[in-house]
mmCIF file with all atom_site columns, C-alpha atoms in Angstrom:
data_model
loop_
_atom_site.group_PDB
_atom_site.id
_atom_site.type_symbol
_atom_site.label_atom_id
_atom_site.label_alt_id
_atom_site.label_comp_id
_atom_site.label_asym_id
_atom_site.label_entity_id
_atom_site.label_seq_id
_atom_site.pdbx_PDB_ins_code
_atom_site.Cartn_x
_atom_site.Cartn_y
_atom_site.Cartn_z
_atom_site.occupancy
_atom_site.B_iso_or_equiv
_atom_site.pdbx_formal_charge
_atom_site.auth_seq_id
_atom_site.auth_comp_id
_atom_site.auth_asym_id
_atom_site.auth_atom_id
_atom_site.pdbx_PDB_model_num
ATOM 1  C CA . UNK A 1 1  ? 25.818 7.511   12.606 1.00 73.00 ? 27  UNK A CA 1
ATOM 2  C CA . UNK A 1 2  ? 26.517 5.763   9.320  1.00 86.00 ? 28  UNK A CA 1
ATOM 3  C CA . UNK A 1 3  ? 30.195 5.624   8.440  1.00 92.00 ? 29  UNK A CA 1
ATOM 4  C CA . UNK A 1 4  ? 31.359 6.021   4.871  1.00 95.00 ? 30  UNK A CA 1
ATOM 5  C CA . UNK A 1 5  ? 33.346 3.328   3.083  1.00 97.00 ? 31  UNK A CA 1
ATOM 6  C CA . UNK A 1 6  ? 36.239 5.777   2.957  1.00 97.00 ? 32  UNK A CA 1
ATOM 7  C CA . UNK A 1 7  ? 36.187 6.254   6.751  1.00 97.00 ? 33  UNK A CA 1
ATOM 8  C CA . UNK A 1 8  ? 36.119 2.500   7.337  1.00 97.00 ? 34  UNK A CA 1
ATOM 9  C CA . UNK A 1 9  ? 38.944 1.791   4.895  1.00 98.00 ? 35  UNK A CA 1
ATOM 10 C CA . UNK A 1 10 ? 41.050 4.615   6.363  1.00 98.00 ? 36  UNK A CA 1
ATOM 11 C CA . UNK A 1 11 ? 40.571 3.147   9.839  1.00 98.00 ? 37  UNK A CA 1
ATOM 12 C CA . UNK A 1 12 ? 41.542 -0.331  8.612  1.00 98.00 ? 38  UNK A CA 1
ATOM 13 C CA . UNK A 1 13 ? 44.767 1.111   7.196  1.00 98.00 ? 39  UNK A CA 1
ATOM 14 C CA . UNK A 1 14 ? 45.945 1.373   10.802 1.00 98.00 ? 40  UNK A CA 1
ATOM 15 C CA . UNK A 1 15 ? 46.058 -2.448  10.961 1.00 98.00 ? 41  UNK A CA 1
ATOM 16 C CA . UNK A 1 16 ? 49.547 -3.522  9.914  1.00 97.00 ? 42  UNK A CA 1
ATOM 17 C CA . UNK A 1 17 ? 50.457 -7.075  8.954  1.00 95.00 ? 43  UNK A CA 1
ATOM 18 C CA . UNK A 1 18 ? 53.354 -7.637  11.391 1.00 93.00 ? 44  UNK A CA 1
ATOM 19 C CA . UNK A 1 19 ? 55.221 -10.040 9.108  1.00 90.00 ? 45  UNK A CA 1
ATOM 20 C CA . UNK A 1 20 ? 55.073 -7.829  6.011  1.00 93.00 ? 46  UNK A CA 1
ATOM 21 C CA . UNK A 1 21 ? 54.861 -4.369  7.587  1.00 95.00 ? 47  UNK A CA 1
ATOM 22 C CA . UNK A 1 22 ? 52.097 -3.081  5.304  1.00 97.00 ? 48  UNK A CA 1
ATOM 23 C CA . UNK A 1 23 ? 48.479 -2.329  6.209  1.00 98.00 ? 49  UNK A CA 1
ATOM 24 C CA . UNK A 1 24 ? 45.698 -4.795  5.419  1.00 98.00 ? 50  UNK A CA 1
ATOM 25 C CA . UNK A 1 25 ? 43.987 -2.448  2.946  1.00 98.00 ? 51  UNK A CA 1
ATOM 26 C CA . UNK A 1 26 ? 47.049 -1.932  0.755  1.00 98.00 ? 52  UNK A CA 1
ATOM 27 C CA . UNK A 1 27 ? 47.842 -5.644  0.980  1.00 98.00 ? 53  UNK A CA 1
ATOM 28 C CA . UNK A 1 28 ? 44.429 -6.311  -0.559 1.00 98.00 ? 54  UNK A CA 1
ATOM 29 C CA . UNK A 1 29 ? 43.217 -8.352  2.396  1.00 98.00 ? 55  UNK A CA 1
ATOM 30 C CA . UNK A 1 30 ? 39.893 -6.511  2.716  1.00 98.00 ? 56  UNK A CA 1
ATOM 31 C CA . UNK A 1 31 ? 37.447 -8.150  0.318  1.00 98.00 ? 57  UNK A CA 1
ATOM 32 C CA . UNK A 1 32 ? 34.212 -6.400  1.238  1.00 98.00 ? 58  UNK A CA 1
ATOM 33 C CA . UNK A 1 33 ? 32.332 -4.093  3.563  1.00 98.00 ? 59  UNK A CA 1
ATOM 34 C CA . UNK A 1 34 ? 28.757 -3.961  4.754  1.00 98.00 ? 60  UNK A CA 1
ATOM 35 C CA . UNK A 1 35 ? 27.978 -0.677  6.459  1.00 97.00 ? 61  UNK A CA 1
ATOM 36 C CA . UNK A 1 36 ? 24.732 0.193   8.220  1.00 95.00 ? 62  UNK A CA 1
ATOM 37 C CA . UNK A 1 37 ? 23.872 2.519   11.070 1.00 91.00 ? 63  UNK A CA 1
ATOM 38 C CA . UNK A 1 38 ? 26.003 1.435   14.051 1.00 91.00 ? 64  UNK A CA 1
ATOM 39 C CA . UNK A 1 39 ? 27.085 -1.749  12.236 1.00 96.00 ? 65  UNK A CA 1
ATOM 40 C CA . UNK A 1 40 ? 30.088 -2.627  10.089 1.00 97.00 ? 66  UNK A CA 1
ATOM 41 C CA . UNK A 1 41 ? 30.909 -6.045  8.678  1.00 98.00 ? 67  UNK A CA 1
ATOM 42 C CA . UNK A 1 42 ? 34.335 -6.553  7.142  1.00 98.00 ? 68  UNK A CA 1
ATOM 43 C CA . UNK A 1 43 ? 35.014 -9.554  4.938  1.00 98.00 ? 69  UNK A CA 1
ATOM 44 C CA . UNK A 1 44 ? 38.732 -10.121 4.843  1.00 98.00 ? 70  UNK A CA 1
ATOM 45 C CA . UNK A 1 45 ? 41.415 -12.723 4.435  1.00 97.00 ? 71  UNK A CA 1
ATOM 46 C CA . UNK A 1 46 ? 45.040 -13.140 5.435  1.00 96.00 ? 72  UNK A CA 1
ATOM 47 C CA . UNK A 1 47 ? 48.091 -13.787 3.309  1.00 94.00 ? 73  UNK A CA 1
ATOM 48 C CA . UNK A 1 48 ? 48.156 -17.479 4.312  1.00 91.00 ? 74  UNK A CA 1
ATOM 49 C CA . UNK A 1 49 ? 45.476 -19.726 5.842  1.00 89.00 ? 75  UNK A CA 1
ATOM 50 C CA . UNK A 1 50 ? 47.863 -20.897 8.577  1.00 85.00 ? 76  UNK A CA 1
ATOM 51 C CA . UNK A 1 51 ? 48.808 -17.376 9.632  1.00 84.00 ? 77  UNK A CA 1
ATOM 52 C CA . UNK A 1 52 ? 49.554 -17.522 13.364 1.00 87.00 ? 78  UNK A CA 1
ATOM 53 C CA . UNK A 1 53 ? 48.423 -13.894 13.734 1.00 87.00 ? 79  UNK A CA 1
ATOM 54 C CA . UNK A 1 54 ? 44.839 -14.441 12.553 1.00 87.00 ? 80  UNK A CA 1
ATOM 55 C CA . UNK A 1 55 ? 43.248 -13.852 15.973 1.00 93.00 ? 81  UNK A CA 1
ATOM 56 C CA . UNK A 1 56 ? 45.348 -10.752 16.596 1.00 95.00 ? 82  UNK A CA 1
ATOM 57 C CA . UNK A 1 57 ? 44.767 -9.226  13.173 1.00 96.00 ? 83  UNK A CA 1
ATOM 58 C CA . UNK A 1 58 ? 40.989 -9.650  13.306 1.00 96.00 ? 84  UNK A CA 1
ATOM 59 C CA . UNK A 1 59 ? 40.966 -8.139  16.820 1.00 97.00 ? 85  UNK A CA 1
ATOM 60 C CA . UNK A 1 60 ? 43.087 -5.204  15.620 1.00 98.00 ? 86  UNK A CA 1
ATOM 61 C CA . UNK A 1 61 ? 40.665 -4.617  12.736 1.00 98.00 ? 87  UNK A CA 1
ATOM 62 C CA . UNK A 1 62 ? 37.712 -4.694  15.121 1.00 97.00 ? 88  UNK A CA 1
ATOM 63 C CA . UNK A 1 63 ? 39.457 -2.341  17.564 1.00 97.00 ? 89  UNK A CA 1
ATOM 64 C CA . UNK A 1 64 ? 40.298 0.150   14.800 1.00 97.00 ? 90  UNK A CA 1
ATOM 65 C CA . UNK A 1 65 ? 36.631 0.332   13.786 1.00 97.00 ? 91  UNK A CA 1
ATOM 66 C CA . UNK A 1 66 ? 35.308 0.595   17.323 1.00 95.00 ? 92  UNK A CA 1
ATOM 67 C CA . UNK A 1 67 ? 37.552 3.635   17.766 1.00 95.00 ? 93  UNK A CA 1
ATOM 68 C CA . UNK A 1 68 ? 35.386 5.390   15.163 1.00 94.00 ? 94  UNK A CA 1
ATOM 69 C CA . UNK A 1 69 ? 32.202 4.734   17.150 1.00 91.00 ? 95  UNK A CA 1
ATOM 70 C CA . UNK A 1 70 ? 32.488 2.866   20.477 1.00 91.00 ? 96  UNK A CA 1
ATOM 71 C CA . UNK A 1 71 ? 28.817 1.849   20.314 1.00 92.00 ? 97  UNK A CA 1
ATOM 72 C CA . UNK A 1 72 ? 29.144 0.300   16.887 1.00 93.00 ? 98  UNK A CA 1
ATOM 73 C CA . UNK A 1 73 ? 28.636 -3.407  16.323 1.00 96.00 ? 99  UNK A CA 1
ATOM 74 C CA . UNK A 1 74 ? 31.567 -4.829  14.367 1.00 97.00 ? 100 UNK A CA 1
ATOM 75 C CA . UNK A 1 75 ? 31.721 -8.203  12.650 1.00 98.00 ? 101 UNK A CA 1
ATOM 76 C CA . UNK A 1 76 ? 34.885 -9.542  11.053 1.00 98.00 ? 102 UNK A CA 1
ATOM 77 C CA . UNK A 1 77 ? 34.231 -12.304 8.525  1.00 97.00 ? 103 UNK A CA 1
ATOM 78 C CA . UNK A 1 78 ? 37.517 -14.108 7.879  1.00 96.00 ? 104 UNK A CA 1
ATOM 79 C CA . UNK A 1 79 ? 37.432 -16.041 4.593  1.00 96.00 ? 105 UNK A CA 1
ATOM 80 C CA . UNK A 1 80 ? 39.923 -18.144 2.664  1.00 95.00 ? 106 UNK A CA 1
ATOM 81 C CA . UNK A 1 81 ? 38.269 -17.987 -0.736 1.00 95.00 ? 107 UNK A CA 1
ATOM 82 C CA . UNK A 1 82 ? 39.187 -16.425 -2.965 1.00 95.00 ? 108 UNK A CA 1
ATOM 83 C CA . UNK A 1 83 ? 42.726 -17.066 -1.892 1.00 95.00 ? 109 UNK A CA 1
ATOM 84 C CA . UNK A 1 84 ? 44.932 -13.990 -1.448 1.00 96.00 ? 110 UNK A CA 1
ATOM 85 C CA . UNK A 1 85 ? 47.726 -13.363 -3.928 1.00 95.00 ? 111 UNK A CA 1
ATOM 86 C CA . UNK A 1 86 ? 50.241 -10.513 -4.393 1.00 95.00 ? 112 UNK A CA 1
ATOM 87 C CA . UNK A 1 87 ? 48.209 -9.258  -7.383 1.00 96.00 ? 113 UNK A CA 1
ATOM 88 C CA . UNK A 1 88 ? 45.588 -8.015  -4.893 1.00 97.00 ? 114 UNK A CA 1
ATOM 89 C CA . UNK A 1 89 ? 48.018 -5.479  -3.404 1.00 97.00 ? 115 UNK A CA 1
ATOM 90 C CA . UNK A 1 90 ? 47.796 -1.766  -4.153 1.00 97.00 ? 116 UNK A CA 1
ATOM 91 C CA . UNK A 1 91 ? 50.420 -0.271  -6.447 1.00 97.00 ? 117 UNK A CA 1
ATOM 92 C CA . UNK A 1 92 ? 51.984 1.411   -3.415 1.00 96.00 ? 118 UNK A CA 1
ATOM 93 C CA . UNK A 1 93 ? 52.337 -1.901  -1.552 1.00 97.00 ? 119 UNK A CA 1
ATOM 94 C CA . UNK A 1 94 ? 53.766 -3.605  -4.628 1.00 96.00 ? 120 UNK A CA 1
ATOM 95 C CA . UNK A 1 95 ? 56.307 -0.806  -4.964 1.00 96.00 ? 121 UNK A CA 1
ATOM 96 C CA . UNK A 1 96 ? 57.298 -1.023  -1.283 1.00 94.00 ? 122 UNK A CA 1
ATOM 97 C CA . UNK A 1 97 ? 57.843 -4.775  -1.642 1.00 93.00 ? 123 UNK A CA 1
ATOM 98 C CA . UNK A 1 98 ? 59.664 -4.535  -4.954 1.00 91.00 ? 124 UNK A CA 1
ATOM 99 C CA . UNK A 1 99 ? 56.975 -6.063  -7.201 1.00 88.00 ? 125 UNK A CA 1
#
């Protein structure tokens, strides 16, 4: 089964940044996807390099994708470049946060 980009992004929307209260997709933390049969690689960042939740958030992202296909191999590539900024947020997230 090959998942669509839309299915993957929708699943990742279930991962909420606990400090901000908005999902990682709308925050603009997902930088890229590689999708193959039974394999998904997510390249993502966090709002700050020293985020104490980095282990939890990457595990939550992995868990959300495995729920789509329990046999799928999932790789989370956490990067710090380019650095995240509020400009990467969706219009909805900016509105919720008063930008």
